mmCIF file of C-alpha atoms in Angstrom:
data_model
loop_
_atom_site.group_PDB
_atom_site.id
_atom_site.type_symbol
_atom_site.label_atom_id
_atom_site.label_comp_id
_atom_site.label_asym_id
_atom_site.label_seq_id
_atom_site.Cartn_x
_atom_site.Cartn_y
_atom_site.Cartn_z
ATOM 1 C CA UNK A 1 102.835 103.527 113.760
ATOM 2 C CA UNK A 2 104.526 103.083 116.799
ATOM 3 C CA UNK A 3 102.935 100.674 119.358
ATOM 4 C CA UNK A 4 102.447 101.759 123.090
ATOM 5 C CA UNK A 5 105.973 100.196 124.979
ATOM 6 C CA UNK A 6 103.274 98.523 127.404
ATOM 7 C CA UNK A 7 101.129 97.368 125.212
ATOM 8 C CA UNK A 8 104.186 95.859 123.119
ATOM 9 C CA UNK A 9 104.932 93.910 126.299
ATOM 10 C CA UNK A 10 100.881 92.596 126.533
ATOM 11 C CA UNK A 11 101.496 91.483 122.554
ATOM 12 C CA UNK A 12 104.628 89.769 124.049
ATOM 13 C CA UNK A 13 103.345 87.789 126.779
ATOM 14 C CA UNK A 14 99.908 86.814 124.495
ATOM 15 C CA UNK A 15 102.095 85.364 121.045
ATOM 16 C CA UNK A 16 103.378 81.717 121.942
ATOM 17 C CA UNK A 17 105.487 82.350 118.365
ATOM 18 C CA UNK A 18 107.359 85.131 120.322
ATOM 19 C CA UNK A 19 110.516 84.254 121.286
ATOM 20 C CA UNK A 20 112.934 87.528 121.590
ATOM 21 C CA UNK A 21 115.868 84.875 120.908
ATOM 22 C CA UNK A 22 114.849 83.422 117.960
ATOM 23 C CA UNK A 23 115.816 84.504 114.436
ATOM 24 C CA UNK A 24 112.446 84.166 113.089
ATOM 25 C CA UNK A 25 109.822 85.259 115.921
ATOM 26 C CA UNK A 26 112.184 87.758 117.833
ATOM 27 C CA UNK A 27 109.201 90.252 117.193
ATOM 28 C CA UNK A 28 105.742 89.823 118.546
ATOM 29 C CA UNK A 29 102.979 89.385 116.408
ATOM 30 C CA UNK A 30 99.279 90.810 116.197
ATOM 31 C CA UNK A 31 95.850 90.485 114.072
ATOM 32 C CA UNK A 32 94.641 93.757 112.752
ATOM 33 C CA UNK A 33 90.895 93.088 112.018
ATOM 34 C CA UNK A 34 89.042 95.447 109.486
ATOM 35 C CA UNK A 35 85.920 93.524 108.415
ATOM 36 C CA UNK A 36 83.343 95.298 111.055
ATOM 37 C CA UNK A 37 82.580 98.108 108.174
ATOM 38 C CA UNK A 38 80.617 100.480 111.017
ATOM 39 C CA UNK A 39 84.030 100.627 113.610
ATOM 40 C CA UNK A 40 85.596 104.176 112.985
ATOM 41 C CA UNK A 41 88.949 102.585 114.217
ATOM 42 C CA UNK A 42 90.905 99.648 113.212
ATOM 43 C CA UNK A 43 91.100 97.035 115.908
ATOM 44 C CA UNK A 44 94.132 94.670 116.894
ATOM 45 C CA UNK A 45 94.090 91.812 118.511
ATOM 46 C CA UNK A 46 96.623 89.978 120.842
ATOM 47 C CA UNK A 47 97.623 86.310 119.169
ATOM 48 C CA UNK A 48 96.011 84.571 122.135
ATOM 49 C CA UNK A 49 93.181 86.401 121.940
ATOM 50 C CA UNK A 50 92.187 86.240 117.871
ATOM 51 C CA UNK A 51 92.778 82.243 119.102
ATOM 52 C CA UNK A 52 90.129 82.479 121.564
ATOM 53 C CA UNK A 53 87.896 84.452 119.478
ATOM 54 C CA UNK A 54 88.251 81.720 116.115
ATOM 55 C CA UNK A 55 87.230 79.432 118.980
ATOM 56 C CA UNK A 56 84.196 80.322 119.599
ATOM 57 C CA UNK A 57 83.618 81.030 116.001
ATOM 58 C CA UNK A 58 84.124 77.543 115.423
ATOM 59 C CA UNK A 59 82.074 75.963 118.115
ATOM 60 C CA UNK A 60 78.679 77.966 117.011
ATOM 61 C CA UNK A 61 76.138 76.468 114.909
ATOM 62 C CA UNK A 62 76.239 76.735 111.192
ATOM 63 C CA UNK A 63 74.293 79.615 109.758
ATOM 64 C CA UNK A 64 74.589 83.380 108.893
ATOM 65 C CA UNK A 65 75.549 84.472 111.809
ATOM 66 C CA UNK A 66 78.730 82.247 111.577
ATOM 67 C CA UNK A 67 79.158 82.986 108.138
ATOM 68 C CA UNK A 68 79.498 86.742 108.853
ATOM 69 C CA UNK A 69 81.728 86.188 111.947
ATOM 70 C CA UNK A 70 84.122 84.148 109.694
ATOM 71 C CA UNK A 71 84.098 87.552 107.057
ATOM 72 C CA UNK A 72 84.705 89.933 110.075
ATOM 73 C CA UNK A 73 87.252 87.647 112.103
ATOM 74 C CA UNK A 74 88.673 85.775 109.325
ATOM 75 C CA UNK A 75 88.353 87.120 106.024
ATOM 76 C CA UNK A 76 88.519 90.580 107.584
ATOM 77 C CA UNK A 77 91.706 90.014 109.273
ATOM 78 C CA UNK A 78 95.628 90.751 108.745
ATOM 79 C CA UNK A 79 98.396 89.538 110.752
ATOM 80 C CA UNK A 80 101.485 92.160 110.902
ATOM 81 C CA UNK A 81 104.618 91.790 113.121
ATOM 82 C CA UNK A 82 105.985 94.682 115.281
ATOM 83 C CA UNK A 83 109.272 95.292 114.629
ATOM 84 C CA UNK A 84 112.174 96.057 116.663
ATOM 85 C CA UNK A 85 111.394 99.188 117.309
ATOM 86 C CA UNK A 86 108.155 99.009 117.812
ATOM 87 C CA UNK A 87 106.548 99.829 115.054
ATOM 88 C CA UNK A 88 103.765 98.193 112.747
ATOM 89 C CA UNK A 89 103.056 99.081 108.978
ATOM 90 C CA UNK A 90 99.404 99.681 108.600
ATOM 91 C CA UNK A 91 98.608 99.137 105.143
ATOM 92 C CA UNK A 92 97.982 101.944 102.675
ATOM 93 C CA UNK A 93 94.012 100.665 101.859
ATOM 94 C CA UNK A 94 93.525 100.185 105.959
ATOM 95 C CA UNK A 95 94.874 103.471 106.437
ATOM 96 C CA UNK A 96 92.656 105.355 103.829
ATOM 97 C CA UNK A 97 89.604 103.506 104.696
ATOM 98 C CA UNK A 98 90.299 104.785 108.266
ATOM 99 C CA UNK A 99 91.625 107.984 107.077
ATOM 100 C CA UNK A 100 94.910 107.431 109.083
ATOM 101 C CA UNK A 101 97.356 110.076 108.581
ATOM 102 C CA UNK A 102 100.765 110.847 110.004
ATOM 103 C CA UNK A 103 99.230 111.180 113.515
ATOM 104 C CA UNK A 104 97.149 108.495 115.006
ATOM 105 C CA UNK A 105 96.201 107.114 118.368
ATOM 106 C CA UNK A 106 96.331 104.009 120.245
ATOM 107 C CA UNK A 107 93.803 103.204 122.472
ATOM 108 C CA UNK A 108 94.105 99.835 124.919
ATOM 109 C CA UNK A 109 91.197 97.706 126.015
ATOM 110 C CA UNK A 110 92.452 94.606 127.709
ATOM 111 C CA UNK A 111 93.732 92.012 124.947
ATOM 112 C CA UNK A 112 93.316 94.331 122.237
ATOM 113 C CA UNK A 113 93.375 97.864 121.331
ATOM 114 C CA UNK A 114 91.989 100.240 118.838
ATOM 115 C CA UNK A 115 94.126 102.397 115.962
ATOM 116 C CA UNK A 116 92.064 105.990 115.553
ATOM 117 C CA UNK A 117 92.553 108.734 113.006
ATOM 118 C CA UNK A 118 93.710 111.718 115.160
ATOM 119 C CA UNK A 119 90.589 113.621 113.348
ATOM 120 C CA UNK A 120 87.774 110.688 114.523
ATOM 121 C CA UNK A 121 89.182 110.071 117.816
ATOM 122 C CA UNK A 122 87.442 111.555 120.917
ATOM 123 C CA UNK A 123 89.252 110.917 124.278
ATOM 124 C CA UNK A 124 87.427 109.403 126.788
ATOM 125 C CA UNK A 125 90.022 109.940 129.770
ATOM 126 C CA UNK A 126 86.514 109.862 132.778
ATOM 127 C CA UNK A 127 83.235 108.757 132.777
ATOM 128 C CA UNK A 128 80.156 111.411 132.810
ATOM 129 C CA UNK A 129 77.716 110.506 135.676
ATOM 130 C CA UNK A 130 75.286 110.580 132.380
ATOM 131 C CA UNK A 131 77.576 107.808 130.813
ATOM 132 C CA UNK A 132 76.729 105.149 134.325
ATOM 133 C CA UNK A 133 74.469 102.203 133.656
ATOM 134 C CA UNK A 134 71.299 102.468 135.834
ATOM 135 C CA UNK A 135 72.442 99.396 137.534
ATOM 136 C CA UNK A 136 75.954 100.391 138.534
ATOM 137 C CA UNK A 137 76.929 98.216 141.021
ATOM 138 C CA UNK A 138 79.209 99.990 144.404
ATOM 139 C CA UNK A 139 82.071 97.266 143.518
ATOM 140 C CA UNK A 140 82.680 96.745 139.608
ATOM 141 C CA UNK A 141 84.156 93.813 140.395
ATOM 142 C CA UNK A 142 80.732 92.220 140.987
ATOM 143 C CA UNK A 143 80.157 92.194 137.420
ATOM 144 C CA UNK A 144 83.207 90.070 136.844
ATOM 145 C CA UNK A 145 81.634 87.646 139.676
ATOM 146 C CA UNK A 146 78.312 87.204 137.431
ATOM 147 C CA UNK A 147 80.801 86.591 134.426
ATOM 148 C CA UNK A 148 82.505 83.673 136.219
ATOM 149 C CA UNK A 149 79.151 82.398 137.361
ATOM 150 C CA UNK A 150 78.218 82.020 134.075
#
């Protein structure tokens, strides 16, 4: 499947491996994570960003919620390399389990985006005024305020 030319260049800037010099990380790498059995899409992660996420894996208490988090995150998780065309091999049991054929979609979301049979995928290009949250806000950007409050 070939990878979004802007999103190749967010997988760039978030591998610290990459190095478009060097004879063994001259292609970016990414985390392909599978374990979340009720996602219709395989979802891929920036380097930097499965690092931040194994993070806070490790910092929460011992239990079954951290148990389960390891199986989705860890267990549930393949690294693959985009190659110099841009391309990444999706393997044949994540692409049947998807039902990924010869046409697929790529759909972004900040530091990681989704893979989507062509069949399963429904574009969401606007929001309905159906689809607002009650307490919509008149600047979104308040909402990332509260995050950095918190």
């Amino acid at each position: 499947m070939s990878i979004p030319a802007d999103f190749r260049r967010v997988l760039e800037a978030n591998d610290p491996a990459w190095d478009p010099e060097s004879k063994d990380h001259a292609n970016p790498e990414l985390v392909m994570v599978f374990g979340d059995a009720r996602n219709p899409f395989l979802e891929c992660y920036t380097v930097e960003e499965m690092e931040r996420i194994e993070a806070r894996i490790d910092r929460m208490k011992s239990g079954e919620r951290k148990k389960y988090m390891i199986k989705v995150y860890s267990s549930g998780a393949t690294t693959t390399t985009v190659d110099h065309t841009g391309r990444i091999v999706i393997p044949a049991k994540l692409r049947a389990r998807y039902g990924i054929g010869a046409e697929a979609y790529a759909v972004a979301n900040l530091n990681k985006f989704q893979i989507w049979a062509s069949e399963r995928y429904v574009p969401t290009d606007s929001l309905e005024e159906d689809d607002m949250p009650e307490d919509l806000p008149e600047d979104l950007m308040e909402w990332l305020d509260e995050a950095e409050e918190e």
